PDB file of C-alpha atoms in Angstrom:
ATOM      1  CA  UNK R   1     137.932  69.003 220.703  1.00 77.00           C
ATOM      2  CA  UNK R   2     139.757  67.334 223.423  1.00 89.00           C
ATOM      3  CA  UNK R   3     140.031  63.305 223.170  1.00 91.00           C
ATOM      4  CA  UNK R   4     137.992  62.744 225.908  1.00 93.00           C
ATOM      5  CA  UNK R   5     135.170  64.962 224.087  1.00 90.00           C
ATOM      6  CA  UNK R   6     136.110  62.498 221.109  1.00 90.00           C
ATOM      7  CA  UNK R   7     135.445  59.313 222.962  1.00 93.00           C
ATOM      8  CA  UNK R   8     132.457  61.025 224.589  1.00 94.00           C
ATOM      9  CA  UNK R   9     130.619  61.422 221.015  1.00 93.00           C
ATOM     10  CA  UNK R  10     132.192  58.744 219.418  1.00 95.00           C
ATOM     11  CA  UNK R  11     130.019  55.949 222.257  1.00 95.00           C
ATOM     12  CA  UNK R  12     126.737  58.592 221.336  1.00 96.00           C
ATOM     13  CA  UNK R  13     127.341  58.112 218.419  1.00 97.00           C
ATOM     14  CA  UNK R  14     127.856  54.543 218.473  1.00 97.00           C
ATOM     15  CA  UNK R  15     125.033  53.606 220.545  1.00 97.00           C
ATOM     16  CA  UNK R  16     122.875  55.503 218.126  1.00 97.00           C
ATOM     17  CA  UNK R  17     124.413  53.873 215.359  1.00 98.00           C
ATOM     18  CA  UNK R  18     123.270  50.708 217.022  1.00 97.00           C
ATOM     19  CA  UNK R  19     119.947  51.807 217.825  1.00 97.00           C
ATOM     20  CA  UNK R  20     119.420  52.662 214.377  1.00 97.00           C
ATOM     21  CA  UNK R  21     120.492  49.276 213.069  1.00 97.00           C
ATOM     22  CA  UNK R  22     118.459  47.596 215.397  1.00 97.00           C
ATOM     23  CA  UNK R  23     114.914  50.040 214.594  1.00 97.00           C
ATOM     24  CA  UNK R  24     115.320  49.251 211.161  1.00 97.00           C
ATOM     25  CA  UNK R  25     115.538  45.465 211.467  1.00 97.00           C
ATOM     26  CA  UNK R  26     112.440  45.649 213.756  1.00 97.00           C
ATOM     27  CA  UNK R  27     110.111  48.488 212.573  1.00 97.00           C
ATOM     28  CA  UNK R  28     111.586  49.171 208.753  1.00 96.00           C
ATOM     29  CA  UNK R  29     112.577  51.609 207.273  1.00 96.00           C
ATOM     30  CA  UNK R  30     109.447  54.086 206.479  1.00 94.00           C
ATOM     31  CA  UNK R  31     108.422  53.702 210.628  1.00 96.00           C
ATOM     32  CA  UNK R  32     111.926  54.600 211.474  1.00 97.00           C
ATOM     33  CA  UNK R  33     111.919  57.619 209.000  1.00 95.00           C
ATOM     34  CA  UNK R  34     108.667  59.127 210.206  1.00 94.00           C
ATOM     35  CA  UNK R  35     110.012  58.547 213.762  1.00 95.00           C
ATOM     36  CA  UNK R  36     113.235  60.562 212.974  1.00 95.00           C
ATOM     37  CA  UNK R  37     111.397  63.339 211.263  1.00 92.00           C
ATOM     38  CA  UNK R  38     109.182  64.201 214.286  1.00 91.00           C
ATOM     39  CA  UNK R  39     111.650  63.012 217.005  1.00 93.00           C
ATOM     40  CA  UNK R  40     114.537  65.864 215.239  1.00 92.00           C
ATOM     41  CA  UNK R  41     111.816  68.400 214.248  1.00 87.00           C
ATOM     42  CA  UNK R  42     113.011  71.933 214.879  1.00 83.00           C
ATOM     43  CA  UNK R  43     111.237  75.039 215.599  1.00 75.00           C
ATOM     44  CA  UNK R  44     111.631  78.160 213.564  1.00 69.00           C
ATOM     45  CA  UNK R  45     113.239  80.081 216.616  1.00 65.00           C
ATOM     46  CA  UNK R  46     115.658  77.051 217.177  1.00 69.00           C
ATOM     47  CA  UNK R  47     117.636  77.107 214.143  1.00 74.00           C
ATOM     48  CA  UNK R  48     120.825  78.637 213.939  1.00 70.00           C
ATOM     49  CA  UNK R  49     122.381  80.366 210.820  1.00 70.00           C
ATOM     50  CA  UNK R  50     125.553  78.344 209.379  1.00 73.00           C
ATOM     51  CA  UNK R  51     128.505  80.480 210.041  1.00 80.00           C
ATOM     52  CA  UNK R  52     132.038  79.454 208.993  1.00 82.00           C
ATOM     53  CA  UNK R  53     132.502  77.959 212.545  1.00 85.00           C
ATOM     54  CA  UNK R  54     129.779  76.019 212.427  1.00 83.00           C
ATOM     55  CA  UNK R  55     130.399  74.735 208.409  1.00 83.00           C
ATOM     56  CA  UNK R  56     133.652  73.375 210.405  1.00 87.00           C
ATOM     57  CA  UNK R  57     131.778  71.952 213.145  1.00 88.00           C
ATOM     58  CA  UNK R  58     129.353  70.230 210.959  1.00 90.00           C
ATOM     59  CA  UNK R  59     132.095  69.041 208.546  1.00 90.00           C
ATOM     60  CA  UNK R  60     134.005  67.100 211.468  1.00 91.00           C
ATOM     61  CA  UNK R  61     130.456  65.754 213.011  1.00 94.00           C
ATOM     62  CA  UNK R  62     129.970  64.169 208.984  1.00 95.00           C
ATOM     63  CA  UNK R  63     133.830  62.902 209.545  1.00 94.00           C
ATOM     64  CA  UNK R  64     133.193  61.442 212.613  1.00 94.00           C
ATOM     65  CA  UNK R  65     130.182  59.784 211.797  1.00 97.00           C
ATOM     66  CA  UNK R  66     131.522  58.231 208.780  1.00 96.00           C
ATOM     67  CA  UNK R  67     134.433  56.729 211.304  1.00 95.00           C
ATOM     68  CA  UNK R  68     131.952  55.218 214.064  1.00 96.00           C
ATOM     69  CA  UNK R  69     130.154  53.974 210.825  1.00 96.00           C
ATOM     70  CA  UNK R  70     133.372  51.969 209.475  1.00 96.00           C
ATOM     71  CA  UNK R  71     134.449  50.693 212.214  1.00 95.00           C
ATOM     72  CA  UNK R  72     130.794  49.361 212.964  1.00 96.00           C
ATOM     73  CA  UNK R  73     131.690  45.491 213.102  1.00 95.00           C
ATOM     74  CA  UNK R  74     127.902  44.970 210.901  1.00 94.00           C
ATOM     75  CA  UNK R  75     127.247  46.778 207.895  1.00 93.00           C
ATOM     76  CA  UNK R  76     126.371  50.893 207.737  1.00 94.00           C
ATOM     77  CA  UNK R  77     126.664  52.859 205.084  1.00 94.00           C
ATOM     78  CA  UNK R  78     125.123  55.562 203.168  1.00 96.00           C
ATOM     79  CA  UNK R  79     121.321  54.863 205.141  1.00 97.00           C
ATOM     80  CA  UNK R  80     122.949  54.452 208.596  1.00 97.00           C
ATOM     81  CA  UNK R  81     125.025  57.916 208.034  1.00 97.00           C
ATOM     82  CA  UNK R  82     122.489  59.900 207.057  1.00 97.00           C
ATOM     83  CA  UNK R  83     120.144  59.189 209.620  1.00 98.00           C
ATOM     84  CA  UNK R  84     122.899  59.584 212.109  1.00 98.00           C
ATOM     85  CA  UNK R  85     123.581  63.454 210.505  1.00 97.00           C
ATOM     86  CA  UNK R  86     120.076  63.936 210.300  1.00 96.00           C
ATOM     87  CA  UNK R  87     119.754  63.232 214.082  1.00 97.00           C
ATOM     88  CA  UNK R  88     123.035  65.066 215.081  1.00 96.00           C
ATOM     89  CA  UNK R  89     123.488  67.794 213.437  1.00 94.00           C
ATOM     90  CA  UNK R  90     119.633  68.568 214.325  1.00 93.00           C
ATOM     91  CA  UNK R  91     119.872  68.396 217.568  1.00 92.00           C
ATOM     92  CA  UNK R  92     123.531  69.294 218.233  1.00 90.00           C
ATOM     93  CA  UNK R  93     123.493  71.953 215.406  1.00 89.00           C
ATOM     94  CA  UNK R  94     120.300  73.034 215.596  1.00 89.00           C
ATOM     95  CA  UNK R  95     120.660  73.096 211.849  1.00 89.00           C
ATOM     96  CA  UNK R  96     117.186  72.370 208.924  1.00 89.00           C
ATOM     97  CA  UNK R  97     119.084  69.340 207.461  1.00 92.00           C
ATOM     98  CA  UNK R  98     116.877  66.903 205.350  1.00 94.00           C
ATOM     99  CA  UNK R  99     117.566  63.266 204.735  1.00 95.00           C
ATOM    100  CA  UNK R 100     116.896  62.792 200.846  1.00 96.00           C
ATOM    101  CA  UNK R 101     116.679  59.081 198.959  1.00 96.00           C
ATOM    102  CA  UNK R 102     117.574  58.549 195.797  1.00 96.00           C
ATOM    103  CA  UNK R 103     117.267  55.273 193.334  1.00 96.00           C
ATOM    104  CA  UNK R 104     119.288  55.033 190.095  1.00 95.00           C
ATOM    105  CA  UNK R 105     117.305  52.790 187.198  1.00 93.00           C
ATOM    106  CA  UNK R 106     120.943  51.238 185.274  1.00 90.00           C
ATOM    107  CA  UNK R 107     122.346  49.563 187.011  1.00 91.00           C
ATOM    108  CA  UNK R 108     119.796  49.755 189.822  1.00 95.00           C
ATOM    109  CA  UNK R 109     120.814  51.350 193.419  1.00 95.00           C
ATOM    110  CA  UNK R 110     120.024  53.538 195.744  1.00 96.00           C
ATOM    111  CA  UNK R 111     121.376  56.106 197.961  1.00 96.00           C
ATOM    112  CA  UNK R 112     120.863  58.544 201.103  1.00 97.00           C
ATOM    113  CA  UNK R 113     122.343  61.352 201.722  1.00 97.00           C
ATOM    114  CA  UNK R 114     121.940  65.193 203.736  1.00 96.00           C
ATOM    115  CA  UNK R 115     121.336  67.944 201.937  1.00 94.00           C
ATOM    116  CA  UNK R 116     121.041  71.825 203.693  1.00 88.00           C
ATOM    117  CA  UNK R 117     119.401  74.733 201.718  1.00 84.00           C
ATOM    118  CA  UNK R 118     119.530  72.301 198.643  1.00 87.00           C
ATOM    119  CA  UNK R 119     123.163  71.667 198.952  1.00 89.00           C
ATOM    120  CA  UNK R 120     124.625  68.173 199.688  1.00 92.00           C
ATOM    121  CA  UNK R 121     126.241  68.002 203.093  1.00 92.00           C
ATOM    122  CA  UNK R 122     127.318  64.224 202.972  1.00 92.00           C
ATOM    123  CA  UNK R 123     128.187  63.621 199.716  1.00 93.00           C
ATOM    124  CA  UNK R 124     129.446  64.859 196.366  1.00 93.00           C
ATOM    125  CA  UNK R 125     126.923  66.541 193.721  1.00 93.00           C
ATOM    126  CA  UNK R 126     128.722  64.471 191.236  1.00 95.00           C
ATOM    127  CA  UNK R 127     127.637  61.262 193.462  1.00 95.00           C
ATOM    128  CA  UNK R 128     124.018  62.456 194.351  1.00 95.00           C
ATOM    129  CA  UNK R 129     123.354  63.552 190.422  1.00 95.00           C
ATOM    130  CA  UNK R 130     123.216  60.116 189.639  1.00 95.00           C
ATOM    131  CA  UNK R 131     119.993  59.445 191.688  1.00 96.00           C
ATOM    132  CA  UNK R 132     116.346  60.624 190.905  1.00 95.00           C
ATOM    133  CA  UNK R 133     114.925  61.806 194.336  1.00 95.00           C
ATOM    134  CA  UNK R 134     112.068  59.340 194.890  1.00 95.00           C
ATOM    135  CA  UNK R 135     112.053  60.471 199.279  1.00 94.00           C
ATOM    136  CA  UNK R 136     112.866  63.400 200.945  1.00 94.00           C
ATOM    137  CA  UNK R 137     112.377  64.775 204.336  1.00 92.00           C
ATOM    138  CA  UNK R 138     109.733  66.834 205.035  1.00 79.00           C
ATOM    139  CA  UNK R 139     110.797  70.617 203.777  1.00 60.00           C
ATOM    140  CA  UNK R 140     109.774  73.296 206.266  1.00 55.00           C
ATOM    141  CA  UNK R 141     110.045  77.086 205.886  1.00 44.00           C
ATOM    142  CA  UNK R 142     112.710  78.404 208.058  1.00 42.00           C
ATOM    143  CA  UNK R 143     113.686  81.796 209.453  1.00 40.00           C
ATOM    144  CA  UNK R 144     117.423  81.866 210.069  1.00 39.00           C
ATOM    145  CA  UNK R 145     117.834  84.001 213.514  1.00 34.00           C
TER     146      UNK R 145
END
């Protein structure tokens, strides 16, 4: 990726980021969620198998997503990241992501992360085990082309 391609996405992905933060403050969280899931829903013949390429590809987006998100002067973390790889690597990717929640009872939290054929894409299993799934994006069947 060439670093004008890298300050290209990084100011998508920034303006998104503060998109994001402002639709939740406004709407809340469940409007902004149902508004992601049909904005980023893909159509059986427009998603792509994951080939080693594209494991790469989607492993720098998650990188560079965390970045934007850090050096975001208000505060984004887990929520704000896993909408933003919901809505990326969607529509960039073309890949069935899902954007799960998670609360933990003792000592109460939660968590969101991205999870692909049931496998965490964001975060660590070890990290994710912790939570009992209370939210998850809606699952659709899809044929890999």
């Amino acid at each position: 990726m060439t670093l004008l391609n890298k300050i290209t996405l990084f100011f998508k992905i920034y303006c998104s980021l503060i998109v994001l933060d402002y639709s939740l403050k406004k709407m809340g969280f469940h409007k902004v969620f149902i508004k992601y899931e049909s904005l980023y829903l893909l159509k059986n013949k427009e998603v792509k198998s994951l080939t080693h390429e594209t494991y790469l590809n989607v492993s720098q987006m998650v990188d560079f997503i965390d970045r934007v998100c850090i050096l975001y002067p208000k505060k984004a973390e887990c929520l704000h990241r896993s909408f933003l790889g919901y809505k990326y690597l969607r529509t960039e990717f073309k890949l069935p992501v899902d954007l799960v929640i998670g609360v933990r009872k003792y000592p109460f939290s939660a968590h969101a992360w991205l999870t692909m054929f049931e496998e965490n894409i964001n975060d660590s299993n070890e990290l994710t085990n912790q939570y009992s799934v209370i939210l998850k994006s809606k699952e659709k069947s899809y044929e890999i082309v």
